[in-house]
Coordinates of C-alpha atoms in Angstrom, one line a residue:
Chain A
M235 CA 131.3 143.8 117.0
G236 CA 130.5 145.4 113.7
G237 CA 133.5 146.4 111.6
E238 CA 135.7 143.6 113.0
N239 CA 135.4 141.7 109.7
G240 CA 138.2 139.4 110.4
G241 CA 140.0 140.4 107.3
R242 CA 143.0 142.6 106.8
P243 CA 143.0 145.8 108.9
W244 CA 142.6 149.0 107.0
V245 CA 145.7 150.5 108.7
E246 CA 148.4 148.7 110.7
M247 CA 151.3 150.2 112.6
R248 CA 154.1 147.6 113.2
G249 CA 156.8 147.7 115.9
I250 CA 156.7 151.5 116.3
H251 CA 159.5 153.1 118.3
K252 CA 160.0 156.7 119.1
W253 CA 162.6 158.5 121.1
F254 CA 162.5 162.1 122.3
G255 CA 166.1 162.9 123.4
G256 CA 166.8 160.2 125.9
V257 CA 163.2 159.3 126.5
H258 CA 162.0 156.1 124.9
A259 CA 158.4 157.2 124.3
L260 CA 157.2 154.2 122.3
K261 CA 158.8 150.8 122.6
G262 CA 157.7 148.7 119.7
V263 CA 154.0 149.2 119.6
D264 CA 151.7 147.4 117.2
F265 CA 148.4 149.0 116.5
H266 CA 145.7 148.4 113.9
V267 CA 142.2 149.6 113.0
H268 CA 139.6 148.1 110.7
R269 CA 137.1 150.1 108.6
G270 CA 134.0 150.8 110.6
E271 CA 135.7 149.9 113.8
V272 CA 135.9 152.2 116.9
V273 CA 139.1 151.6 118.8
G274 CA 139.4 153.2 122.2
L275 CA 143.0 154.1 123.0
I276 CA 143.7 154.6 126.7
G277 CA 146.6 155.0 129.0
D278 CA 147.9 157.2 131.8
N279 CA 149.6 160.5 131.0
G280 CA 152.9 159.9 129.3
A281 CA 151.9 156.4 128.3
G282 CA 152.5 157.3 124.6
K283 CA 148.9 157.7 123.3
S284 CA 149.5 161.1 121.8
T285 CA 152.9 160.1 120.4
L286 CA 151.3 157.1 118.7
I287 CA 148.5 159.0 117.1
K288 CA 150.8 161.8 116.1
I289 CA 152.8 159.3 114.2
L290 CA 149.7 157.9 112.6
S291 CA 148.5 161.4 111.6
G292 CA 151.9 162.3 110.1
V293 CA 153.0 164.9 112.6
F294 CA 156.3 163.2 113.1
P295 CA 157.8 160.0 111.7
P296 CA 158.5 156.9 113.8
D297 CA 162.2 156.2 114.6
K298 CA 161.6 152.5 113.9
G299 CA 158.7 150.5 112.6
E300 CA 156.3 150.8 109.7
I301 CA 152.8 151.9 108.8
V302 CA 150.7 149.9 106.4
V303 CA 147.6 151.3 104.8
E304 CA 145.3 148.8 102.9
G305 CA 148.2 146.3 102.7
R306 CA 150.7 148.9 101.3
K307 CA 153.6 150.3 103.2
V308 CA 153.4 154.1 103.5
R309 CA 155.6 156.8 104.8
F310 CA 154.0 160.0 106.1
R311 CA 156.3 163.0 105.9
S312 CA 153.6 165.5 107.0
P313 CA 150.0 165.5 108.1
K314 CA 149.2 166.2 104.5
D315 CA 150.5 162.8 103.5
A316 CA 148.4 161.1 106.1
K317 CA 145.3 163.1 104.9
E318 CA 145.9 162.0 101.4
H319 CA 145.7 158.5 102.6
G320 CA 142.4 159.3 104.3
I321 CA 143.5 159.7 107.8
E322 CA 142.1 162.8 109.6
T323 CA 142.7 163.9 113.1
V324 CA 140.7 166.0 115.5
Y325 CA 143.1 167.4 118.1
Q326 CA 142.4 168.2 121.6
E327 CA 143.5 171.8 121.7
L328 CA 145.3 172.6 118.5
A329 CA 142.2 172.2 116.4
L330 CA 141.0 175.6 115.4
V331 CA 142.3 178.9 114.4
D332 CA 140.6 181.3 116.8
N333 CA 140.8 184.4 114.7
L334 CA 139.2 182.8 111.7
D335 CA 135.4 182.3 111.2
V336 CA 133.6 178.9 111.0
P337 CA 133.8 178.3 107.3
A338 CA 137.4 179.4 107.2
N339 CA 138.3 176.8 109.8
I340 CA 136.3 174.0 108.2
F341 CA 138.0 174.6 104.9
L342 CA 141.5 175.5 106.2
G343 CA 144.1 174.0 103.9
R344 CA 141.4 173.0 101.4
E345 CA 139.8 176.2 100.4
P346 CA 137.7 176.1 97.2
A347 CA 138.9 178.7 94.7
L348 CA 137.2 180.9 92.2
V349 CA 140.3 180.9 90.0
G350 CA 143.8 179.7 90.6
G351 CA 143.2 176.2 91.7
Q352 CA 145.5 175.0 94.4
S353 CA 148.0 177.8 94.1
L354 CA 148.7 180.2 97.1
M355 CA 147.5 183.1 95.0
A356 CA 144.1 181.5 94.2
L357 CA 141.0 183.7 94.8
L358 CA 138.9 182.2 97.5
N359 CA 135.3 181.1 96.8
K360 CA 133.8 182.5 100.1
G361 CA 130.2 182.0 99.1
R362 CA 130.7 178.3 98.4
M363 CA 132.6 177.9 101.7
L364 CA 129.7 179.4 103.6
R365 CA 127.1 177.4 101.8
E366 CA 128.9 174.1 102.1
A367 CA 129.8 174.7 105.8
R368 CA 126.1 175.3 106.5
A369 CA 125.1 172.2 104.7
L370 CA 127.7 170.1 106.4
L371 CA 126.8 171.3 109.9
E372 CA 123.1 170.7 109.1
R373 CA 123.9 167.1 108.1
L374 CA 125.7 166.7 111.5
K375 CA 122.5 168.1 113.1
V376 CA 124.3 170.8 115.0
N377 CA 123.5 174.4 115.4
I378 CA 126.4 176.8 115.5
G379 CA 124.2 179.9 115.1
D380 CA 126.1 182.6 113.3
L381 CA 128.6 181.0 111.0
N382 CA 130.5 184.2 110.6
A383 CA 131.4 184.1 114.3
L384 CA 135.1 183.6 114.9
A385 CA 136.1 180.2 116.3
G386 CA 137.4 182.0 119.4
E387 CA 133.8 183.2 120.0
L388 CA 132.3 179.7 120.1
S389 CA 131.6 177.4 123.0
G390 CA 133.7 174.3 123.6
G391 CA 131.1 172.0 122.1
Q392 CA 130.6 174.2 119.1
R393 CA 134.4 174.3 118.6
Q394 CA 134.6 170.5 118.8
T395 CA 131.8 170.2 116.3
V396 CA 133.5 172.5 113.9
A397 CA 136.7 170.5 114.2
I398 CA 134.9 167.3 113.5
A399 CA 133.0 168.8 110.6
R400 CA 136.3 169.9 109.2
A401 CA 137.7 166.4 109.4
L402 CA 134.6 164.8 107.9
Y403 CA 134.4 167.2 105.0
R404 CA 137.4 165.4 103.6
E405 CA 135.6 162.1 103.8
P406 CA 138.3 160.2 105.7
K407 CA 138.6 156.5 106.0
L408 CA 140.0 156.8 109.5
L409 CA 139.2 159.6 112.0
I410 CA 141.5 160.0 115.0
M411 CA 139.8 161.9 117.9
D412 CA 142.2 163.0 120.6
E413 CA 140.2 163.9 123.8
P414 CA 137.3 165.1 121.8
T415 CA 135.1 165.5 124.8
A416 CA 137.6 167.0 127.3
A417 CA 136.1 170.5 127.2
L418 CA 132.5 169.5 126.8
A419 CA 129.4 169.6 128.9
V420 CA 127.4 166.4 129.4
Q421 CA 124.9 167.2 126.7
E422 CA 127.6 168.1 124.2
T423 CA 129.5 165.0 125.0
R424 CA 126.5 162.8 124.2
K425 CA 126.3 164.5 120.8
V426 CA 129.9 163.7 120.1
L427 CA 129.4 160.0 121.1
D428 CA 126.4 159.8 118.9
L429 CA 128.5 161.2 116.1
V430 CA 131.1 158.5 116.6
R431 CA 128.4 155.9 116.2
K432 CA 127.2 157.5 113.0
L433 CA 130.7 157.4 111.6
K434 CA 130.9 153.7 112.3
E435 CA 127.7 153.2 110.3
R436 CA 129.4 155.0 107.4
D437 CA 132.2 152.5 107.6
I438 CA 134.7 155.0 108.9
G439 CA 137.3 153.7 111.3
V440 CA 137.7 155.7 114.5
V441 CA 140.5 156.0 117.1
F442 CA 139.0 157.4 120.2
I443 CA 141.2 158.7 122.9
S444 CA 139.8 159.9 126.2
H445 CA 140.5 160.0 129.9
T446 CA 136.9 159.3 130.7
L447 CA 136.8 155.5 130.5
Q448 CA 133.0 155.4 130.6
E449 CA 132.9 157.2 127.3
V450 CA 135.5 155.0 125.8
F451 CA 133.6 151.9 126.8
A452 CA 130.4 153.4 125.6
V453 CA 131.5 153.7 122.0
A454 CA 134.6 151.5 121.4
D455 CA 134.5 148.0 119.8
R456 CA 138.0 147.3 121.0
I457 CA 140.2 148.8 123.6
V458 CA 144.0 149.3 123.3
I459 CA 145.9 150.1 126.5
L460 CA 149.3 151.7 126.6
R461 CA 151.6 151.9 129.6
K462 CA 155.0 153.6 129.5
G463 CA 155.3 153.3 125.8
E464 CA 154.3 149.6 125.6
K465 CA 151.0 148.0 124.6
V466 CA 149.7 146.2 127.6
G467 CA 146.3 145.3 126.5
D468 CA 144.3 144.9 123.2
L469 CA 140.9 143.4 123.8
P470 CA 137.3 143.6 122.6
A471 CA 135.5 146.1 124.7
D472 CA 132.9 143.5 125.9
E473 CA 135.6 141.2 127.3
L474 CA 137.1 143.9 129.5
T475 CA 135.7 145.8 132.5
I476 CA 136.7 149.4 133.5
D477 CA 138.4 148.1 136.6
E478 CA 140.5 145.7 134.6
A479 CA 141.4 148.5 132.2
V480 CA 142.5 150.8 135.0
K481 CA 144.7 148.0 136.5
L482 CA 146.4 147.6 133.1
M483 CA 146.8 151.3 132.7
V484 CA 148.6 151.8 136.1
G485 CA 150.3 148.5 136.2
G486 CA 151.6 146.7 139.3
E487 CA 149.3 143.8 140.1
Chain B
M121 CA 121.3 192.3 112.6
D122 CA 121.9 193.2 116.2
P123 CA 123.8 196.5 116.1
K124 CA 126.3 195.3 118.7
I125 CA 127.3 192.3 116.6
W126 CA 127.4 194.6 113.6
L127 CA 129.8 197.0 115.3
R128 CA 132.0 194.1 116.6
R129 CA 132.2 192.7 113.1
I130 CA 133.2 196.1 111.7
N131 CA 135.9 196.5 114.3
R132 CA 137.1 192.9 114.0
N133 CA 140.2 194.1 112.3
R134 CA 140.4 197.1 114.6
V135 CA 140.2 199.8 112.0
L136 CA 138.0 202.1 114.1
F137 CA 140.8 203.0 116.5
P138 CA 143.3 204.3 114.1
L139 CA 140.6 206.0 112.1
G140 CA 139.3 207.7 115.2
A141 CA 142.8 208.7 116.2
L142 CA 143.5 210.1 112.7
A143 CA 140.2 212.1 112.7
L144 CA 141.0 213.5 116.1
L145 CA 144.5 214.5 115.1
V146 CA 143.3 216.2 111.9
I147 CA 140.8 218.2 113.9
V148 CA 143.4 219.2 116.5
A149 CA 145.9 220.1 113.8
A150 CA 143.4 222.2 111.8
S151 CA 142.5 224.2 114.9
L152 CA 146.1 224.6 116.0
S153 CA 147.6 225.7 112.7
P154 CA 146.1 227.5 109.8
H155 CA 148.7 225.9 107.5
F156 CA 147.6 222.3 108.2
L157 CA 144.8 222.1 105.7
T158 CA 146.5 224.0 102.9
P159 CA 146.9 222.0 99.6
M160 CA 150.7 222.4 99.9
N161 CA 150.8 220.9 103.4
I162 CA 148.5 218.1 102.5
K163 CA 150.7 217.1 99.5
N164 CA 153.6 217.2 101.8
V165 CA 152.0 214.9 104.3
L166 CA 151.0 212.5 101.5
S167 CA 154.6 212.4 100.2
Q168 CA 155.9 211.8 103.6
V169 CA 153.5 209.1 104.5
S170 CA 154.3 207.1 101.3
I171 CA 157.7 205.8 102.4
I172 CA 156.8 204.9 106.0
A173 CA 153.5 203.4 104.8
I174 CA 155.1 201.2 102.2
L175 CA 157.5 199.8 104.8
A176 CA 154.6 199.3 107.2
A177 CA 152.7 197.3 104.5
G178 CA 155.3 194.7 104.5
E179 CA 155.9 194.9 108.2
A180 CA 152.2 194.5 109.0
C181 CA 152.0 191.2 107.0
V182 CA 155.1 189.8 108.8
I183 CA 153.5 190.8 112.1
L184 CA 150.2 189.3 111.1
T185 CA 152.0 185.9 110.8
G186 CA 153.3 186.4 114.4
G187 CA 156.8 187.5 113.3
I188 CA 158.6 190.8 113.2
D189 CA 161.0 192.3 110.6
L190 CA 163.7 194.6 112.0
S191 CA 165.6 194.8 108.8
V192 CA 163.2 196.9 106.7
G193 CA 165.1 200.2 107.3
A194 CA 168.4 198.7 106.4
V195 CA 167.0 196.8 103.4
L196 CA 165.5 200.2 102.2
A197 CA 169.0 201.6 102.4
I198 CA 170.8 198.8 100.6
S199 CA 168.2 198.7 97.9
G200 CA 168.3 202.4 97.4
S201 CA 172.1 202.4 97.3
V202 CA 172.2 199.5 94.8
T203 CA 169.8 201.3 92.5
A204 CA 171.8 204.6 92.9
V205 CA 175.2 202.9 92.3
L206 CA 173.9 201.0 89.3
M207 CA 172.6 204.3 87.8
K208 CA 175.4 206.6 88.7
W209 CA 178.6 204.5 88.7
A210 CA 177.7 201.6 86.4
G211 CA 175.6 203.6 83.9
V212 CA 172.9 201.0 83.9
A213 CA 169.5 202.1 82.4
I214 CA 167.0 203.3 85.0
P215 CA 164.5 200.4 84.7
L216 CA 167.3 197.8 85.1
A217 CA 168.8 199.7 88.0
V218 CA 165.4 199.9 89.8
L219 CA 165.0 196.1 89.1
G220 CA 168.4 195.6 90.6
G221 CA 167.4 197.4 93.7
L222 CA 164.2 195.6 94.1
G223 CA 166.0 192.3 93.5
V224 CA 168.3 193.0 96.4
G225 CA 165.2 193.6 98.6
V226 CA 163.7 190.4 97.5
L227 CA 166.9 188.5 98.2
A228 CA 167.2 190.0 101.7
G229 CA 163.6 189.1 102.4
A230 CA 164.1 185.6 101.1
L231 CA 167.2 185.2 103.4
N232 CA 165.1 186.4 106.3
G233 CA 162.4 183.9 105.4
L234 CA 164.8 181.0 105.1
M235 CA 166.4 181.8 108.4
V236 CA 163.1 182.1 110.2
A237 CA 161.1 179.3 108.5
W238 CA 163.8 176.7 107.7
V239 CA 166.6 177.3 110.2
R240 CA 164.0 178.3 112.8
I241 CA 165.8 181.3 114.2
P242 CA 163.3 183.6 115.9
S243 CA 162.4 186.4 113.5
F244 CA 163.6 189.0 115.9
I245 CA 167.1 187.7 115.8
A246 CA 167.2 186.7 112.2
T247 CA 166.1 190.1 110.9
L248 CA 168.4 191.8 113.5
A249 CA 171.3 190.0 111.8
M250 CA 170.0 191.0 108.4
M251 CA 169.6 194.6 109.6
A252 CA 173.3 194.7 110.5
V253 CA 174.5 192.9 107.4
A254 CA 172.4 195.1 105.1
R255 CA 173.5 198.3 106.8
G256 CA 177.1 197.2 106.6
G257 CA 176.7 196.2 103.0
T258 CA 175.4 199.6 102.2
L259 CA 178.4 201.3 103.8
V260 CA 180.8 199.1 102.0
L261 CA 179.1 199.6 98.7
T262 CA 179.0 203.4 98.9
N263 CA 182.1 203.8 100.9
G264 CA 179.9 205.5 103.5
R265 CA 179.2 208.4 101.2
P266 CA 176.0 209.6 99.6
V267 CA 175.4 208.8 95.9
S268 CA 173.5 211.8 94.5
G269 CA 172.4 213.6 91.4
F270 CA 170.1 211.4 89.3
L271 CA 168.5 211.9 85.9
K272 CA 165.3 213.9 85.7
S273 CA 163.4 210.9 84.4
F274 CA 164.3 209.0 87.6
R275 CA 163.4 211.9 89.8
A276 CA 160.0 212.0 88.1
I277 CA 159.1 209.1 90.4
A278 CA 158.8 211.7 93.1
G279 CA 156.8 214.0 90.9
Y280 CA 153.1 214.5 90.6
A281 CA 150.2 212.9 88.8
G282 CA 147.7 215.7 88.6
P283 CA 147.3 217.0 92.1
L284 CA 148.6 213.8 93.8
P285 CA 152.2 212.9 94.5
L286 CA 153.2 209.9 92.5
L287 CA 154.9 208.3 95.5
F288 CA 151.5 208.4 97.3
L289 CA 149.8 206.7 94.3
I290 CA 152.5 204.0 94.2
T291 CA 152.0 203.3 97.9
F292 CA 148.3 203.4 97.6
G293 CA 148.4 201.0 94.8
V294 CA 150.5 198.6 96.8
Y295 CA 148.1 198.8 99.7
V296 CA 145.1 198.1 97.5
L297 CA 146.7 195.0 96.0
W298 CA 148.0 193.9 99.4
Q299 CA 144.7 194.3 101.1
L300 CA 142.9 192.4 98.3
A301 CA 145.4 189.6 98.6
L302 CA 145.0 189.4 102.3
S303 CA 141.2 189.4 102.2
H304 CA 140.6 187.2 99.1
T305 CA 143.4 184.9 98.4
R306 CA 144.4 181.6 99.9
F307 CA 147.8 183.2 100.8
G308 CA 146.0 186.0 102.8
R309 CA 143.9 183.5 104.7
Y310 CA 147.0 181.5 105.6
V311 CA 148.8 184.7 106.8
Y312 CA 146.0 185.1 109.4
A313 CA 145.9 181.4 110.1
V314 CA 149.6 181.2 110.8
G315 CA 149.4 184.2 113.1
G316 CA 146.4 182.8 114.9
N317 CA 147.5 179.2 115.4
E318 CA 150.7 178.2 113.6
T319 CA 150.7 174.6 114.9
G320 CA 147.1 174.0 114.1
T321 CA 147.6 175.5 110.6
R322 CA 150.5 173.2 110.0
F323 CA 148.5 170.2 111.2
V324 CA 145.8 170.7 108.6
G325 CA 148.5 170.4 106.0
V326 CA 149.2 174.0 105.1
N327 CA 152.8 174.6 104.1
V328 CA 153.5 177.2 106.8
R329 CA 157.1 177.6 105.9
R330 CA 156.2 178.7 102.4
V331 CA 153.8 181.3 103.8
K332 CA 156.4 182.7 106.1
L333 CA 159.0 182.8 103.3
L334 CA 156.6 184.7 101.1
V335 CA 155.7 187.2 103.8
F336 CA 159.4 188.1 104.4
I337 CA 160.0 188.3 100.7
L338 CA 157.2 190.7 100.3
A339 CA 158.4 192.8 103.3
G340 CA 161.8 192.9 101.6
L341 CA 160.2 194.0 98.3
C342 CA 158.2 196.7 100.0
A343 CA 161.4 198.0 101.7
A344 CA 163.2 198.0 98.4
I345 CA 160.3 200.0 96.8
G346 CA 160.7 202.4 99.6
G347 CA 164.4 202.7 98.9
V348 CA 163.9 203.6 95.3
M349 CA 161.2 206.0 96.3
L350 CA 163.4 207.7 98.8
D351 CA 166.2 208.0 96.2
A352 CA 163.9 209.8 93.9
R353 CA 162.5 212.0 96.6
L354 CA 165.9 213.1 98.0
N355 CA 167.8 212.9 94.6
A356 CA 170.4 211.0 96.6
A357 CA 171.0 207.6 98.2
Y358 CA 172.3 208.1 101.8
P359 CA 174.0 205.1 103.4
T360 CA 172.3 206.1 106.6
A361 CA 168.8 206.3 104.9
G362 CA 166.0 204.5 106.7
E363 CA 167.7 204.4 110.1
G364 CA 165.0 203.8 112.7
Y365 CA 162.4 203.4 110.0
E366 CA 161.7 199.8 111.1
L367 CA 160.5 201.3 114.4
D368 CA 158.2 203.7 112.5
A369 CA 156.9 200.8 110.4
I370 CA 156.2 198.7 113.5
A371 CA 154.6 201.7 115.2
A372 CA 152.4 202.3 112.2
A373 CA 151.2 198.7 112.2
V374 CA 150.5 198.7 115.9
L375 CA 148.8 202.0 115.8
G376 CA 146.8 200.6 112.9
G377 CA 145.5 197.8 115.1
V378 CA 147.8 195.0 114.0
S379 CA 148.4 192.7 117.0
L380 CA 152.0 191.9 117.8
S381 CA 150.9 188.4 118.7
G382 CA 149.7 187.9 115.2
G383 CA 146.5 187.1 113.4
V384 CA 144.6 190.3 114.0
G385 CA 144.7 193.6 112.0
S386 CA 144.5 194.8 108.5
L387 CA 146.4 196.9 105.9
V388 CA 143.6 199.5 105.9
G389 CA 144.3 200.0 109.6
T390 CA 148.0 200.1 109.0
F391 CA 147.6 202.8 106.4
F392 CA 145.7 204.9 108.9
G393 CA 148.4 204.1 111.5
A394 CA 151.1 205.4 109.1
L395 CA 149.0 208.5 108.5
V396 CA 148.7 209.1 112.3
M397 CA 152.4 208.9 112.7
T398 CA 153.0 211.2 109.8
V399 CA 150.3 213.8 110.7
L400 CA 151.6 213.8 114.2
G401 CA 155.1 214.6 113.0
N402 CA 153.6 217.2 110.7
I403 CA 151.7 219.0 113.5
L404 CA 154.7 219.0 115.7
N405 CA 156.7 220.6 112.8
L406 CA 154.0 223.2 112.2
L407 CA 154.0 224.0 115.9
K408 CA 157.8 224.3 115.7
V409 CA 158.4 221.6 118.3
G410 CA 162.0 220.5 118.2
A411 CA 163.0 217.2 116.7
F412 CA 164.1 215.8 120.0
Y413 CA 160.7 216.4 121.6
Q414 CA 159.1 214.8 118.6
Y415 CA 160.7 211.5 119.4
I416 CA 159.3 211.7 122.9
A417 CA 155.8 212.6 121.6
K418 CA 155.8 209.7 119.1
G419 CA 156.9 207.3 121.8
L420 CA 154.1 208.4 124.1
I421 CA 151.5 208.1 121.4
L422 CA 152.6 204.6 120.6
A423 CA 152.5 203.6 124.3
V424 CA 149.0 205.0 124.6
A425 CA 147.9 203.2 121.5
A426 CA 149.4 199.9 122.7
I427 CA 147.7 200.2 126.1
S428 CA 144.3 201.0 124.7
L429 CA 144.5 198.3 122.0
S430 CA 145.7 195.7 124.5
R431 CA 142.4 196.1 126.4
G432 CA 140.1 193.4 125.4
I433 CA 141.1 189.9 124.7
K434 CA 143.4 188.9 121.9
F435 CA 140.8 187.8 119.4
A436 CA 138.2 190.4 120.2
K437 CA 135.8 187.9 122.0

C-alpha cells in the first residue's frame, strides 16, 4: 500500500459535475490521488472516466465542483495550467503528432531554444533536443531505433513510449495514463506496467485507465469505479476482486 | 545509412516531385521552342513567377496548418489599390503608401485569423467572406476604375538588380526567410504540429489559436506585398487584379507537395510548384496556345499532380 500515507492527498477533486448539452456526464464525483499512489480508474464506456481525467488535465473546466492541489484550490483554464501544477497526461490516441520526429514530439510545447527563450520566434536547439531525447529514452530502457523517424513511422509500443517519455520529461507530480496499453502487444504492455511501478518508486502519482482489468489490478494500489457519471466504488485493490469490480461497473445486482 | 531511408528522408517534404516536374518541363520547353532559354524569356519567367510565388508562400503556410486562404487574390487587389490611391490621390510619400497597403493586408489576414481561430468558422468560409469583402472594398475605393501612372521611383520596384528582376529578389528573399522560420523556429514547428494533429498540439499546451492567427496574418502580408509588386509591374492598380490568383497560389502549393490535409510540405517545394505553373504558362504562350486552352492545360496538370501526390499515405510512412 505504498504511497497511501494517510495524510492529505496530493490532488483532490470535489463534487465534480459536467454537462454536455442535455447529458449529465459527471454527477458530483469526488476523486483524489496521493503522491506515489497508483489509482486505477475503471468503468464502462460512457461512465465518465475520460471526462473526469480531461477535467483533471485541464482540457475543459468542471461545471460545478473544485480541484485542490496540495491543499490549495486551483482552476485549470487549459492543459497548460494543469501542467504547470505538475499534472501530465498521456492520451490514448491524441498523443503524438505523426508528421514530426521523435525529439520534436517529446519536446512539443517545450522546445529548448538557442535564442529567443519562450517566444514563438525562438530558434530551436535541435541538437540538444536530439541528445536529451536519446538520454531520456535510454533511462526508460527503451529502444526506438532511429530517433529521426517520424512518429507515424513507429510501432504502437514505440509511440506509447514516446508519449510517456514526453510526459516524464516535465517531471510531473501526477501522471494520467488514458488507455496506455490499448494498442500494445503483450511484451510492450509489460514494459508499460513496469514503467508505472518505476514511477511509483519515484513518488509520482499515477491515474491508470484501462479496459483490461487484469492490468489495472496488476499495478493499482486503489481502484475507483465509475458508472453513469457517478462513483460507485473506491477501494484498495487488495480488498476487491475483478468479479466484484465488474459487477460495480455494470450495476444491477 | 541505408539509401532507401536516405531517399525517404530527402523526400519527406516531397520536394522531389515538383523539382522533377520542373526539370521535365524545362527540357520539353527548350526542345519545343528556341526562345525558351533566351535571357529575355528567363527574365520574363522570373518576373512572372514572383507574384504568384509570393502569394503561394503565404498560402502554403496556411495549408500546412490544415487551413486554406481563399482571400489572397482579393487582398492583393485591395492592398495594391490602397497603395495606389494613397500615392496618386492622397499624395502620400511612397514608403508610407506602401506601408499603408501592407497594413491593409495584415489587417485582412488578422481578421481571417480571428474568424478562424476564435470564432471557429471554417477557414474555407471565413476567407471566402473576406475575399468578397476585400474585392468589394477595392471596387468601392477605386470606383471600379484603374488607378495608374506612378512615379518612376515606385516603378523601380519592378526594375532590375544586375541581371535579375528586383521582384524576383524580393520574392526569393521572402522564401528564404519563410523557409528558415518554418525549419528552425518554434513557430515553424507549431505550424507543422497544428497541421499534423491540432488537438494533440493543443493538449500539450501550445497556443494553437495564436499560431493560426499568425499564419493568416503572414498570408495577408504576402498578398499585400504581391499587390504592391503588381502595382509597380503594371504601373497601375486594377480593381480586378489578382482575380483567380488564390487558385494559382493553392495550385502552386499543391504542385509543390504541400498536403491539403496539413502538416506535410515545404516552401522550397512550393517555390518549384510556382515555377512549374509559370513555366507551363510560358511554354503555352511560346507555342501560341490560346488563353482558353491554357486554363484547361493548367487544370489537367494540377489534377495529375494531385493524383500522383495522393498516392502513398498521408505522412509518407
